[in-house]
Amino acid sequence: MSLDQQTELSSDAIDELLARHETGVLTLARSDEPYAIPISYGYDPESNRFYLRLVSTPESEKRQFLTSSPQARLVIYEEEGRTYRSVIAEGTLNQVDPDEMTVEHIVQYGDAKRPLFEIWGETKRNLDIQLFELDAETLSGRKVVVDEDEE
Amino acid sequence: MTDSADYTFECPECGESMMVNASMRDALIDNGCVICGSTVSQQSFSTA
């Protein structure tokens, strides 16, 4: 069986992939309890910073994982014909205080696709919407081209 | 020169309220409410 071609993505290729997409999977953990959710993001390639808008309700388990600036991993991936690409960002998830908002924040969160507020069945006033930043301490990407013989 | 917070922004959809300067006001009108993403207009701002 021949090996698939597998290469690391360059910094530019990573930025390009992140710019093509607006959603990914955010993963958190607490002890040995994992938590993963699909999220929408904005991304600034200058600072390698992701901007996330997370929605929760008082009963939401999400809140239990979002205390005290947790370590987080964000995965974005795509499939294009026989080519698979993925980017993994790891870093600390920090909540943004609305009192410390800047113009940059407003622009970046404007780029983040709005969450589907409709799925909660509540008006926005009744939802707890929190803004987070993920400063990527590590940012890596990989490309795999699947050989035709394996299809 | 400082850009002081001259306006009070209140989102008509989520109710978020914050003090903003002129630059932030313009950015909110262009990009939507930073909290919920809803479209905002000049009517969402009042002078501080």
CSV table of C-alpha atoms in Angstrom, one decimal:
chain,number,residue,atom,x,y,z
A,1,MET,CA,0.0,0.0,0.0
A,2,SER,CA,1.5,3.3,-1.0
A,3,LEU,CA,1.8,6.1,1.5
A,4,ASP,CA,-0.3,9.2,1.2
A,5,GLN,CA,1.6,12.4,0.7
A,6,GLN,CA,1.6,14.3,4.0
A,7,THR,CA,3.1,17.7,4.5
A,8,GLU,CA,3.1,20.5,7.0
A,9,LEU,CA,1.3,23.7,6.0
A,10,SER,CA,3.4,26.8,5.8
A,11,SER,CA,2.5,29.9,7.9
A,12,ASP,CA,0.9,31.5,4.8
A,13,ALA,CA,-1.1,28.4,3.9
A,14,ILE,CA,-2.4,28.2,7.5
A,15,ASP,CA,-3.5,31.8,7.3
A,16,GLU,CA,-5.2,31.2,3.9
A,17,LEU,CA,-7.1,28.2,5.2
A,18,LEU,CA,-8.2,30.1,8.3
A,19,ALA,CA,-9.4,33.0,6.1
A,20,ARG,CA,-11.4,30.6,3.9
A,21,HIS,CA,-13.5,29.3,6.8
A,22,GLU,CA,-15.5,30.8,9.6
A,23,THR,CA,-16.3,27.7,11.7
A,24,GLY,CA,-14.4,25.1,13.6
A,25,VAL,CA,-14.5,22.8,16.6
A,26,LEU,CA,-13.5,24.2,20.0
A,27,THR,CA,-12.4,21.6,22.6
A,28,LEU,CA,-12.0,22.1,26.3
A,29,ALA,CA,-11.4,19.7,29.1
A,30,ARG,CA,-11.9,19.5,32.9
A,31,SER,CA,-9.9,16.8,34.6
A,32,ASP,CA,-10.7,13.9,32.3
A,33,GLU,CA,-13.9,15.3,31.1
A,34,PRO,CA,-13.8,16.5,27.5
A,35,TYR,CA,-16.1,19.2,25.9
A,36,ALA,CA,-16.3,20.0,22.3
A,37,ILE,CA,-18.6,22.3,20.4
A,38,PRO,CA,-18.8,23.8,16.9
A,39,ILE,CA,-18.1,27.5,16.9
A,40,SER,CA,-17.7,30.4,14.5
A,41,TYR,CA,-14.6,32.6,14.7
A,42,GLY,CA,-12.9,35.7,13.4
A,43,TYR,CA,-9.1,35.5,12.9
A,44,ASP,CA,-6.3,38.0,12.9
A,45,PRO,CA,-3.2,36.7,11.1
A,46,GLU,CA,-1.1,39.5,12.5
A,47,SER,CA,-1.5,38.4,16.1
A,48,ASN,CA,-2.6,34.8,15.5
A,49,ARG,CA,-5.6,35.6,17.6
A,50,PHE,CA,-9.0,34.0,17.2
A,51,TYR,CA,-12.2,35.9,18.3
A,52,LEU,CA,-15.1,33.7,19.5
A,53,ARG,CA,-18.7,34.5,20.5
A,54,LEU,CA,-20.1,31.9,22.8
A,55,VAL,CA,-23.7,31.6,23.9
A,56,SER,CA,-24.9,29.8,27.1
A,57,THR,CA,-27.9,29.6,29.3
A,58,PRO,CA,-27.9,29.1,33.1
A,59,GLU,CA,-28.4,25.3,32.6
A,60,SER,CA,-25.6,25.1,30.0
A,61,GLU,CA,-22.7,22.8,30.7
A,62,LYS,CA,-20.5,25.1,28.7
A,63,ARG,CA,-20.2,27.4,31.6
A,64,GLN,CA,-18.6,24.7,33.7
A,65,PHE,CA,-15.7,24.6,31.3
A,66,LEU,CA,-15.3,28.3,30.7
A,67,THR,CA,-14.0,29.3,34.1
A,68,SER,CA,-10.5,30.6,34.9
A,69,SER,CA,-9.0,31.0,31.4
A,70,PRO,CA,-8.9,27.3,30.3
A,71,GLN,CA,-6.5,25.8,27.8
A,72,ALA,CA,-8.3,25.2,24.6
A,73,ARG,CA,-7.7,23.7,21.2
A,74,LEU,CA,-9.4,24.8,18.0
A,75,VAL,CA,-9.6,22.6,14.9
A,76,ILE,CA,-10.5,23.8,11.4
A,77,TYR,CA,-10.4,21.4,8.5
A,78,GLU,CA,-11.4,21.0,4.9
A,79,GLU,CA,-11.6,18.5,2.1
A,80,GLU,CA,-10.9,19.3,-1.5
A,81,GLY,CA,-11.0,16.4,-3.8
A,82,ARG,CA,-8.2,14.0,-2.7
A,83,THR,CA,-6.6,16.7,-0.5
A,84,TYR,CA,-7.4,17.1,3.2
A,85,ARG,CA,-6.1,20.1,5.2
A,86,SER,CA,-6.4,20.8,8.8
A,87,VAL,CA,-5.2,23.5,11.2
A,88,ILE,CA,-4.9,23.1,15.0
A,89,ALA,CA,-4.5,26.1,17.3
A,90,GLU,CA,-3.8,25.7,21.0
A,91,GLY,CA,-3.8,28.4,23.6
A,92,THR,CA,-5.5,30.0,26.5
A,93,LEU,CA,-9.1,31.1,26.1
A,94,ASN,CA,-9.6,34.5,27.7
A,95,GLN,CA,-12.9,36.3,28.2
A,96,VAL,CA,-13.2,39.8,26.8
A,97,ASP,CA,-14.5,42.4,29.2
A,98,PRO,CA,-17.1,44.6,27.4
A,99,ASP,CA,-15.6,47.6,29.4
A,100,GLU,CA,-12.3,47.0,27.6
A,101,MET,CA,-13.6,46.8,24.1
A,102,THR,CA,-11.6,48.4,21.3
A,103,VAL,CA,-12.3,49.2,17.7
A,104,GLU,CA,-10.2,46.2,16.7
A,105,HIS,CA,-12.5,44.0,18.8
A,106,ILE,CA,-15.6,45.4,17.1
A,107,VAL,CA,-14.1,44.8,13.6
A,108,GLN,CA,-12.9,41.3,14.4
A,109,TYR,CA,-16.2,40.2,16.0
A,110,GLY,CA,-17.9,41.6,13.0
A,111,ASP,CA,-16.1,39.1,10.9
A,112,ALA,CA,-17.1,36.2,13.2
A,113,LYS,CA,-20.2,34.5,11.8
A,114,ARG,CA,-23.1,35.1,14.1
A,115,PRO,CA,-24.1,32.0,16.1
A,116,LEU,CA,-27.4,30.5,15.2
A,117,PHE,CA,-29.3,32.3,18.0
A,118,GLU,CA,-32.5,30.7,16.8
A,119,ILE,CA,-31.6,27.3,18.1
A,120,TRP,CA,-31.9,28.4,21.7
A,121,GLY,CA,-35.5,29.5,21.3
A,122,GLU,CA,-34.9,32.6,23.3
A,123,THR,CA,-34.5,36.3,22.5
A,124,LYS,CA,-30.9,37.6,22.6
A,125,ARG,CA,-31.8,39.5,25.7
A,126,ASN,CA,-32.4,36.2,27.5
A,127,LEU,CA,-29.1,34.6,26.4
A,128,ASP,CA,-25.8,34.9,28.0
A,129,ILE,CA,-23.5,35.9,25.2
A,130,GLN,CA,-19.8,36.1,26.0
A,131,LEU,CA,-16.8,37.1,24.0
A,132,PHE,CA,-13.6,35.2,24.1
A,133,GLU,CA,-10.1,35.5,22.6
A,134,LEU,CA,-7.9,32.6,21.9
A,135,ASP,CA,-4.2,33.6,21.5
A,136,ALA,CA,-2.7,30.7,19.6
A,137,GLU,CA,0.5,29.6,21.5
A,138,THR,CA,0.9,26.9,18.9
A,139,LEU,CA,-0.5,27.0,15.4
A,140,SER,CA,0.1,24.0,13.1
A,141,GLY,CA,-1.3,22.7,9.9
A,142,ARG,CA,-1.2,19.6,7.8
A,143,LYS,CA,-2.0,18.6,4.3
A,144,VAL,CA,-2.7,15.0,3.1
A,145,VAL,CA,-3.1,14.0,-0.5
A,146,VAL,CA,-4.8,10.6,-0.7
A,147,ASP,CA,-3.4,8.4,-3.5
A,148,GLU,CA,-5.8,7.3,-6.2
A,149,ASP,CA,-5.0,3.7,-5.6
A,150,GLU,CA,-6.6,3.9,-2.1
A,151,GLU,CA,-10.0,5.1,-3.3
B,1,MET,CA,-4.9,63.4,21.9
B,2,THR,CA,-7.3,61.0,23.6
B,3,ASP,CA,-10.5,59.8,22.0
B,4,SER,CA,-12.9,60.1,25.0
B,5,ALA,CA,-16.1,58.0,25.4
B,6,ASP,CA,-18.7,60.5,24.2
B,7,TYR,CA,-21.6,58.1,23.5
B,8,THR,CA,-23.7,55.5,25.2
B,9,PHE,CA,-24.4,52.5,23.0
B,10,GLU,CA,-27.4,50.3,23.8
B,11,CYS,CA,-28.1,47.4,21.5
B,12,PRO,CA,-31.8,47.2,20.5
B,13,GLU,CA,-31.6,43.4,20.3
B,14,CYS,CA,-29.5,42.1,23.2
B,15,GLY,CA,-29.6,45.1,25.5
B,16,GLU,CA,-25.9,45.4,25.9
B,17,SER,CA,-24.9,48.9,27.0
B,18,MET,CA,-21.5,50.5,26.9
B,19,MET,CA,-19.7,53.8,26.7
B,20,VAL,CA,-18.0,54.3,23.4
B,21,ASN,CA,-15.9,56.9,21.5
B,22,ALA,CA,-16.6,58.1,18.0
B,23,SER,CA,-14.3,55.5,16.4
B,24,MET,CA,-16.1,52.7,18.2
B,25,ARG,CA,-19.5,54.1,17.3
B,26,ASP,CA,-18.5,54.1,13.6
B,27,ALA,CA,-17.2,50.6,13.9
B,28,LEU,CA,-20.4,49.4,15.6
B,29,ILE,CA,-22.5,50.9,12.8
B,30,ASP,CA,-20.3,49.2,10.2
B,31,ASN,CA,-19.9,45.8,11.8
B,32,GLY,CA,-22.9,45.4,14.1
B,33,CYS,CA,-23.3,44.9,17.8
B,34,VAL,CA,-20.1,43.4,19.1
B,35,ILE,CA,-21.9,41.2,21.5
B,36,CYS,CA,-24.8,39.8,19.4
B,37,GLY,CA,-23.9,40.8,15.9
B,38,SER,CA,-27.2,42.6,15.3
B,39,THR,CA,-27.3,45.6,12.9
B,40,VAL,CA,-27.2,48.9,14.7
B,41,SER,CA,-27.9,52.4,13.6
B,42,GLN,CA,-27.3,56.0,14.8
B,43,GLN,CA,-30.5,55.5,16.9
B,44,SER,CA,-28.6,53.1,19.1
B,45,PHE,CA,-26.4,55.8,20.4
B,46,SER,CA,-27.0,58.7,22.7
B,47,THR,CA,-24.6,61.4,23.9
B,48,ALA,CA,-23.0,60.7,27.2
